[in-house]
PDB file of C-alpha atoms in Angstrom:
ATOM      1  CA  ASP A   1      89.728  -0.734  81.475  1.00 63.00           C
ATOM      2  CA  ALA A   2      87.613  -0.998  78.331  1.00 82.00           C
ATOM      3  CA  GLY A   3      84.428   0.085  80.036  1.00 95.00           C
ATOM      4  CA  VAL A   4      81.040  -1.394  79.247  1.00 97.00           C
ATOM      5  CA  ILE A   5      81.007  -2.937  75.785  1.00 98.00           C
ATOM      6  CA  GLN A   6      77.881  -3.239  73.658  1.00 98.00           C
ATOM      7  CA  SER A   7      77.283  -4.808  70.296  1.00 97.00           C
ATOM      8  CA  PRO A   8      76.162  -4.172  67.710  1.00 98.00           C
ATOM      9  CA  ARG A   9      76.439  -0.374  67.761  1.00 97.00           C
ATOM     10  CA  HIS A  10      73.807  -0.030  65.064  1.00 97.00           C
ATOM     11  CA  GLU A  11      71.104  -2.429  63.984  1.00 97.00           C
ATOM     12  CA  VAL A  12      68.583  -2.040  61.194  1.00 98.00           C
ATOM     13  CA  THR A  13      66.014  -4.779  60.834  1.00 97.00           C
ATOM     14  CA  GLU A  14      62.587  -5.415  59.463  1.00 97.00           C
ATOM     15  CA  MET A  15      59.446  -5.780  61.496  1.00 97.00           C
ATOM     16  CA  GLY A  16      58.974  -9.322  62.714  1.00 97.00           C
ATOM     17  CA  GLN A  17      62.654 -10.190  62.856  1.00 97.00           C
ATOM     18  CA  GLU A  18      64.467 -11.239  66.010  1.00 97.00           C
ATOM     19  CA  VAL A  19      66.965  -8.786  67.433  1.00 98.00           C
ATOM     20  CA  THR A  20      69.669  -9.647  69.969  1.00 98.00           C
ATOM     21  CA  LEU A  21      71.647  -6.970  71.759  1.00 98.00           C
ATOM     22  CA  ARG A  22      74.778  -7.857  73.679  1.00 98.00           C
ATOM     23  CA  CYS A  23      76.553  -6.367  76.657  1.00 98.00           C
ATOM     24  CA  LYS A  24      79.811  -7.011  78.480  1.00 98.00           C
ATOM     25  CA  PRO A  25      79.909  -5.232  81.851  1.00 97.00           C
ATOM     26  CA  ILE A  26      83.015  -3.839  83.497  1.00 96.00           C
ATOM     27  CA  SER A  27      84.979  -6.646  85.109  1.00 95.00           C
ATOM     28  CA  GLY A  28      84.140  -7.012  88.788  1.00 93.00           C
ATOM     29  CA  HIS A  29      80.829  -5.188  88.614  1.00 94.00           C
ATOM     30  CA  ASP A  30      77.939  -7.085  90.160  1.00 93.00           C
ATOM     31  CA  TYR A  31      75.014  -5.057  88.819  1.00 93.00           C
ATOM     32  CA  LEU A  32      73.916  -4.856  85.189  1.00 96.00           C
ATOM     33  CA  PHE A  33      71.146  -2.629  83.841  1.00 97.00           C
ATOM     34  CA  TRP A  34      69.362  -2.428  80.495  1.00 98.00           C
ATOM     35  CA  TYR A  35      67.821   0.920  79.496  1.00 97.00           C
ATOM     36  CA  ARG A  36      65.894   2.156  76.509  1.00 97.00           C
ATOM     37  CA  GLN A  37      65.998   5.788  75.421  1.00 96.00           C
ATOM     38  CA  THR A  38      63.610   7.581  73.059  1.00 94.00           C
ATOM     39  CA  MET A  39      62.699  11.212  72.612  1.00 89.00           C
ATOM     40  CA  MET A  40      59.133  10.542  73.676  1.00 87.00           C
ATOM     41  CA  ARG A  41      59.729   8.378  76.735  1.00 87.00           C
ATOM     42  CA  GLY A  42      63.185   9.459  77.858  1.00 88.00           C
ATOM     43  CA  LEU A  43      65.460   7.012  79.645  1.00 92.00           C
ATOM     44  CA  GLU A  44      63.583   3.912  80.806  1.00 92.00           C
ATOM     45  CA  LEU A  45      64.948   1.082  82.918  1.00 94.00           C
ATOM     46  CA  LEU A  46      63.922  -2.229  81.379  1.00 96.00           C
ATOM     47  CA  ILE A  47      65.526  -4.777  83.695  1.00 97.00           C
ATOM     48  CA  TYR A  48      68.445  -5.153  86.041  1.00 95.00           C
ATOM     49  CA  PHE A  49      70.518  -8.026  87.388  1.00 95.00           C
ATOM     50  CA  ASN A  50      72.495  -8.481  90.564  1.00 93.00           C
ATOM     51  CA  ASN A  51      75.072 -11.267  90.601  1.00 94.00           C
ATOM     52  CA  ASN A  52      73.588 -12.572  87.326  1.00 95.00           C
ATOM     53  CA  VAL A  53      70.090 -12.880  88.809  1.00 96.00           C
ATOM     54  CA  PRO A  54      67.234 -10.756  87.420  1.00 96.00           C
ATOM     55  CA  ILE A  55      65.975  -8.534  90.226  1.00 93.00           C
ATOM     56  CA  ASP A  56      63.406  -6.283  88.628  1.00 93.00           C
ATOM     57  CA  ASP A  57      61.965  -6.729  85.150  1.00 94.00           C
ATOM     58  CA  SER A  58      58.920  -4.525  85.661  1.00 92.00           C
ATOM     59  CA  GLY A  59      60.147  -2.164  82.960  1.00 92.00           C
ATOM     60  CA  MET A  60      60.154  -4.779  80.223  1.00 95.00           C
ATOM     61  CA  PRO A  61      57.407  -3.541  77.920  1.00 87.00           C
ATOM     62  CA  GLU A  62      55.943  -6.869  76.839  1.00 85.00           C
ATOM     63  CA  ASP A  63      56.580 -10.562  76.392  1.00 91.00           C
ATOM     64  CA  ARG A  64      58.410  -9.868  73.165  1.00 95.00           C
ATOM     65  CA  PHE A  65      61.327  -8.649  75.278  1.00 97.00           C
ATOM     66  CA  SER A  66      63.559 -11.029  77.213  1.00 97.00           C
ATOM     67  CA  ALA A  67      66.939 -10.663  78.893  1.00 98.00           C
ATOM     68  CA  LYS A  68      69.493 -13.128  80.172  1.00 97.00           C
ATOM     69  CA  MET A  69      72.757 -13.005  82.032  1.00 98.00           C
ATOM     70  CA  PRO A  70      74.375 -16.456  81.819  1.00 97.00           C
ATOM     71  CA  ASN A  71      77.564 -15.300  83.556  1.00 96.00           C
ATOM     72  CA  ALA A  72      79.155 -12.247  85.118  1.00 95.00           C
ATOM     73  CA  SER A  73      80.708 -11.160  81.821  1.00 96.00           C
ATOM     74  CA  PHE A  74      77.813 -11.270  79.422  1.00 97.00           C
ATOM     75  CA  SER A  75      74.180 -10.300  79.023  1.00 98.00           C
ATOM     76  CA  THR A  76      71.714 -10.272  76.153  1.00 98.00           C
ATOM     77  CA  LEU A  77      68.500  -8.414  75.472  1.00 98.00           C
ATOM     78  CA  LYS A  78      66.316 -10.075  72.883  1.00 98.00           C
ATOM     79  CA  ILE A  79      63.296  -8.728  71.034  1.00 97.00           C
ATOM     80  CA  GLN A  80      61.182 -11.299  69.207  1.00 97.00           C
ATOM     81  CA  PRO A  81      59.340 -10.326  67.078  1.00 96.00           C
ATOM     82  CA  SER A  82      60.521  -6.745  66.653  1.00 97.00           C
ATOM     83  CA  GLU A  83      58.144  -3.893  65.854  1.00 96.00           C
ATOM     84  CA  PRO A  84      58.752  -0.343  64.563  1.00 97.00           C
ATOM     85  CA  ARG A  85      57.905   1.094  67.996  1.00 95.00           C
ATOM     86  CA  ASP A  86      60.915  -0.734  69.425  1.00 97.00           C
ATOM     87  CA  SER A  87      63.172   1.676  67.543  1.00 97.00           C
ATOM     88  CA  ALA A  88      65.316   3.364  70.177  1.00 97.00           C
ATOM     89  CA  VAL A  89      68.790   3.515  71.653  1.00 98.00           C
ATOM     90  CA  TYR A  90      69.396   0.681  74.088  1.00 98.00           C
ATOM     91  CA  PHE A  91      71.995   1.225  76.768  1.00 98.00           C
ATOM     92  CA  CYS A  92      73.609  -1.280  79.054  1.00 98.00           C
ATOM     93  CA  ALA A  93      75.167  -0.060  82.306  1.00 97.00           C
ATOM     94  CA  SER A  94      77.034  -1.748  85.130  1.00 96.00           C
ATOM     95  CA  SER A  95      77.957  -0.874  88.690  1.00 93.00           C
ATOM     96  CA  PHE A  96      79.568  -2.227  91.797  1.00 90.00           C
ATOM     97  CA  GLY A  97      78.866  -1.406  95.367  1.00 78.00           C
ATOM     98  CA  VAL A  98      76.740  -2.106  98.369  1.00 70.00           C
ATOM     99  CA  GLY A  99      74.249   0.074 100.120  1.00 63.00           C
ATOM    100  CA  GLY A 100      72.986   1.675  96.934  1.00 65.00           C
ATOM    101  CA  TRP A 101      76.106   3.781  96.449  1.00 73.00           C
ATOM    102  CA  GLY A 102      77.376   2.222  93.243  1.00 79.00           C
ATOM    103  CA  THR A 103      77.993   4.526  90.316  1.00 88.00           C
ATOM    104  CA  GLN A 104      76.529   3.253  87.060  1.00 93.00           C
ATOM    105  CA  TYR A 105      78.739   3.319  83.971  1.00 95.00           C
ATOM    106  CA  PHE A 106      76.992   3.271  80.621  1.00 97.00           C
ATOM    107  CA  GLY A 107      78.014   1.521  77.454  1.00 98.00           C
ATOM    108  CA  PRO A 108      77.987   3.349  74.105  1.00 97.00           C
ATOM    109  CA  GLY A 109      74.516   2.070  73.284  1.00 98.00           C
ATOM    110  CA  THR A 110      72.932   0.172  70.410  1.00 98.00           C
ATOM    111  CA  ARG A 111      70.901   2.273  68.021  1.00 98.00           C
ATOM    112  CA  LEU A 112      68.047   0.070  66.806  1.00 98.00           C
ATOM    113  CA  LEU A 113      65.856   0.883  63.844  1.00 98.00           C
ATOM    114  CA  VAL A 114      62.972  -1.432  63.018  1.00 98.00           C
ATOM    115  CA  LEU A 115      61.454  -0.813  59.605  1.00 97.00           C
TER     116      LEU A 115
ATOM    117  CA  GLY B   1      56.668   5.204  95.077  1.00 68.00           C
ATOM    118  CA  GLU B   2      60.026   5.972  93.559  1.00 80.00           C
ATOM    119  CA  ASN B   3      59.936   9.356  91.945  1.00 88.00           C
ATOM    120  CA  VAL B   4      62.467  12.000  90.893  1.00 93.00           C
ATOM    121  CA  GLU B   5      61.228  15.287  89.514  1.00 95.00           C
ATOM    122  CA  GLN B   6      63.599  17.534  87.593  1.00 97.00           C
ATOM    123  CA  HIS B   7      63.275  21.193  86.625  1.00 97.00           C
ATOM    124  CA  PRO B   8      63.544  22.985  84.330  1.00 97.00           C
ATOM    125  CA  SER B   9      63.177  20.818  81.234  1.00 96.00           C
ATOM    126  CA  THR B  10      65.068  23.370  79.152  1.00 97.00           C
ATOM    127  CA  LEU B  11      67.517  26.057  80.205  1.00 98.00           C
ATOM    128  CA  SER B  12      69.241  28.647  78.086  1.00 98.00           C
ATOM    129  CA  VAL B  13      72.064  30.779  79.485  1.00 97.00           C
ATOM    130  CA  GLN B  14      74.679  33.123  78.139  1.00 97.00           C
ATOM    131  CA  GLU B  15      78.265  31.971  78.104  1.00 97.00           C
ATOM    132  CA  GLY B  16      79.893  32.820  81.415  1.00 97.00           C
ATOM    133  CA  ASP B  17      76.638  32.811  83.373  1.00 97.00           C
ATOM    134  CA  SER B  18      75.688  30.206  85.969  1.00 98.00           C
ATOM    135  CA  ALA B  19      73.163  27.424  85.474  1.00 98.00           C
ATOM    136  CA  VAL B  20      71.153  25.667  88.173  1.00 98.00           C
ATOM    137  CA  ILE B  21      69.113  22.484  87.767  1.00 98.00           C
ATOM    138  CA  LYS B  22      66.936  21.208  90.598  1.00 98.00           C
ATOM    139  CA  CYS B  23      65.580  17.779  91.492  1.00 97.00           C
ATOM    140  CA  THR B  24      63.282  16.502  94.200  1.00 96.00           C
ATOM    141  CA  TYR B  25      62.920  12.910  95.344  1.00 94.00           C
ATOM    142  CA  SER B  26      60.240  10.996  97.180  1.00 89.00           C
ATOM    143  CA  ASP B  27      62.089   8.570  99.473  1.00 83.00           C
ATOM    144  CA  SER B  28      63.572  10.121 102.590  1.00 79.00           C
ATOM    145  CA  ALA B  29      65.909   7.108 102.885  1.00 80.00           C
ATOM    146  CA  SER B  30      67.543   7.701  99.506  1.00 86.00           C
ATOM    147  CA  ASN B  31      71.295   7.908  99.978  1.00 87.00           C
ATOM    148  CA  TYR B  32      72.998   8.396  96.630  1.00 91.00           C
ATOM    149  CA  PHE B  33      72.437  11.175  94.083  1.00 94.00           C
ATOM    150  CA  PRO B  34      74.457  11.213  90.856  1.00 95.00           C
ATOM    151  CA  TRP B  35      74.285  13.643  87.947  1.00 97.00           C
ATOM    152  CA  TYR B  36      74.847  12.548  84.376  1.00 97.00           C
ATOM    153  CA  LYS B  37      75.624  14.587  81.282  1.00 98.00           C
ATOM    154  CA  GLN B  38      74.571  13.318  77.875  1.00 97.00           C
ATOM    155  CA  GLU B  39      75.852  14.976  74.744  1.00 97.00           C
ATOM    156  CA  LEU B  40      73.991  14.491  71.488  1.00 95.00           C
ATOM    157  CA  GLY B  41      74.418  10.958  70.211  1.00 94.00           C
ATOM    158  CA  LYS B  42      76.545   9.900  73.171  1.00 96.00           C
ATOM    159  CA  ARG B  43      76.069   7.868  76.323  1.00 97.00           C
ATOM    160  CA  PRO B  44      75.146   9.398  79.699  1.00 97.00           C
ATOM    161  CA  GLN B  45      78.323  10.065  81.659  1.00 96.00           C
ATOM    162  CA  LEU B  46      78.669  10.725  85.365  1.00 96.00           C
ATOM    163  CA  ILE B  47      79.868  14.245  86.109  1.00 97.00           C
ATOM    164  CA  ILE B  48      79.409  14.462  89.867  1.00 96.00           C
ATOM    165  CA  ASP B  49      77.652  12.612  92.656  1.00 94.00           C
ATOM    166  CA  ILE B  50      76.840  13.135  96.293  1.00 93.00           C
ATOM    167  CA  ARG B  51      76.019  10.816  99.161  1.00 89.00           C
ATOM    168  CA  SER B  52      73.480  11.443 101.869  1.00 84.00           C
ATOM    169  CA  ASN B  53      76.083  12.097 104.543  1.00 84.00           C
ATOM    170  CA  VAL B  54      77.372  15.158 102.682  1.00 83.00           C
ATOM    171  CA  GLY B  55      75.625  18.482 102.080  1.00 90.00           C
ATOM    172  CA  GLU B  56      77.726  19.834  99.250  1.00 94.00           C
ATOM    173  CA  LYS B  57      80.382  18.678  96.833  1.00 94.00           C
ATOM    174  CA  LYS B  58      82.359  20.671  94.312  1.00 96.00           C
ATOM    175  CA  ASP B  59      84.522  19.767  91.342  1.00 94.00           C
ATOM    176  CA  GLN B  60      85.971  22.745  89.498  1.00 96.00           C
ATOM    177  CA  ARG B  61      83.055  24.540  87.847  1.00 97.00           C
ATOM    178  CA  ILE B  62      80.349  22.131  88.943  1.00 98.00           C
ATOM    179  CA  ALA B  63      78.848  21.602  92.371  1.00 97.00           C
ATOM    180  CA  VAL B  64      75.980  19.672  93.852  1.00 97.00           C
ATOM    181  CA  THR B  65      74.046  20.543  96.983  1.00 96.00           C
ATOM    182  CA  LEU B  66      71.751  18.251  98.943  1.00 95.00           C
ATOM    183  CA  ASN B  67      68.975  19.216 101.329  1.00 94.00           C
ATOM    184  CA  LYS B  68      67.802  15.998 102.972  1.00 91.00           C
ATOM    185  CA  THR B  69      65.090  17.687 105.009  1.00 91.00           C
ATOM    186  CA  ALA B  70      63.444  19.139 101.939  1.00 92.00           C
ATOM    187  CA  LYS B  71      64.387  16.102  99.804  1.00 93.00           C
ATOM    188  CA  HIS B  72      65.924  18.035  97.007  1.00 94.00           C
ATOM    189  CA  PHE B  73      69.311  18.376  95.382  1.00 96.00           C
ATOM    190  CA  SER B  74      70.690  20.744  92.800  1.00 98.00           C
ATOM    191  CA  LEU B  75      73.422  20.956  90.185  1.00 98.00           C
ATOM    192  CA  HIS B  76      75.270  24.239  89.845  1.00 98.00           C
ATOM    193  CA  ILE B  77      77.480  25.046  86.866  1.00 98.00           C
ATOM    194  CA  THR B  78      79.459  28.267  87.018  1.00 97.00           C
ATOM    195  CA  GLU B  79      81.180  30.143  84.197  1.00 97.00           C
ATOM    196  CA  THR B  80      79.280  28.131  81.612  1.00 98.00           C
ATOM    197  CA  GLN B  81      80.937  27.335  78.306  1.00 97.00           C
ATOM    198  CA  PRO B  82      79.513  26.168  74.962  1.00 96.00           C
ATOM    199  CA  GLU B  83      80.779  22.644  75.648  1.00 96.00           C
ATOM    200  CA  ASP B  84      78.476  22.508  78.673  1.00 98.00           C
ATOM    201  CA  SER B  85      75.528  22.347  76.262  1.00 98.00           C
ATOM    202  CA  ALA B  86      73.951  18.907  76.740  1.00 98.00           C
ATOM    203  CA  VAL B  87      71.132  17.100  78.497  1.00 97.00           C
ATOM    204  CA  TYR B  88      71.658  16.683  82.235  1.00 98.00           C
ATOM    205  CA  PHE B  89      69.956  13.963  84.254  1.00 97.00           C
ATOM    206  CA  CYS B  90      69.678  13.725  88.004  1.00 96.00           C
ATOM    207  CA  ALA B  91      69.075  10.369  89.665  1.00 94.00           C
ATOM    208  CA  ALA B  92      68.607   8.779  93.055  1.00 92.00           C
ATOM    209  CA  THR B  93      68.682   5.360  94.637  1.00 89.00           C
ATOM    210  CA  PHE B  94      65.703   4.182  96.625  1.00 85.00           C
ATOM    211  CA  THR B  95      65.214   1.894  99.604  1.00 80.00           C
ATOM    212  CA  GLY B  96      65.402  -1.751  98.644  1.00 79.00           C
ATOM    213  CA  GLY B  97      66.543  -1.032  95.117  1.00 79.00           C
ATOM    214  CA  GLY B  98      70.236  -1.748  95.601  1.00 81.00           C
ATOM    215  CA  ASN B  99      72.152   0.169  92.967  1.00 84.00           C
ATOM    216  CA  LYS B 100      69.071   0.801  90.853  1.00 88.00           C
ATOM    217  CA  LEU B 101      68.778   4.465  89.885  1.00 90.00           C
ATOM    218  CA  THR B 102      65.589   6.352  89.227  1.00 91.00           C
ATOM    219  CA  PHE B 103      66.296   9.136  86.766  1.00 93.00           C
ATOM    220  CA  GLY B 104      64.750  12.539  86.343  1.00 94.00           C
ATOM    221  CA  THR B 105      63.355  13.489  82.964  1.00 94.00           C
ATOM    222  CA  GLY B 106      66.387  15.543  81.964  1.00 95.00           C
ATOM    223  CA  THR B 107      67.260  19.195  81.393  1.00 97.00           C
ATOM    224  CA  GLN B 108      68.377  20.425  77.989  1.00 97.00           C
ATOM    225  CA  LEU B 109      71.012  23.074  78.721  1.00 98.00           C
ATOM    226  CA  LYS B 110      72.001  25.432  75.946  1.00 98.00           C
ATOM    227  CA  VAL B 111      74.897  27.814  76.443  1.00 97.00           C
ATOM    228  CA  GLU B 112      74.712  30.673  73.973  1.00 95.00           C
ATOM    229  CA  LEU B 113      77.657  32.718  72.786  1.00 90.00           C
TER     230      LEU B 113
END
């Protein structure tokens, strides 16, 4: 099992550019989560999906952020336009299970730097 | 609302000593409590978890205890080693949130030689 796969691993871009982060969850998992981690704000949940449907996007900071999950094997997090304050590590995680007992497995993260 | 409080924020121990990190949660119906370890520059990784129908769980040098009445749970690391140095996060699921986890703010553990 390859685990959760994220790409790119590192991204450096200039303010105003569009950034797209990609995630492939573990096969068979029905939940997918996007997190952002910074020193100042810690680990923040941005949005999560269940069976490809967005369930809670209350953590998405602003309209510049959008996320999609077109199928069970792929999700994207897009930032348009990007700003320096978006610089962070973005993690994708997936889980499987009912009753709120599903362990979340994290991908390696995408380290984003917006200049 | 959904809330997990974690203490302390930093913890320094001597190699071989024990370390204890404590978390409290707000929802009495919460039923799943994992602990994650995050080394510098790496992803959070699950080290141990406990479900609400169990009071204690142990895996070698680490253990977790759960007190449902008081709504708190703790991570215990015995015989600490330098490789235990990392940030530890507790988390909990909440009613209606499915597999969504609410994380604590993390504890930076430093094991000194």
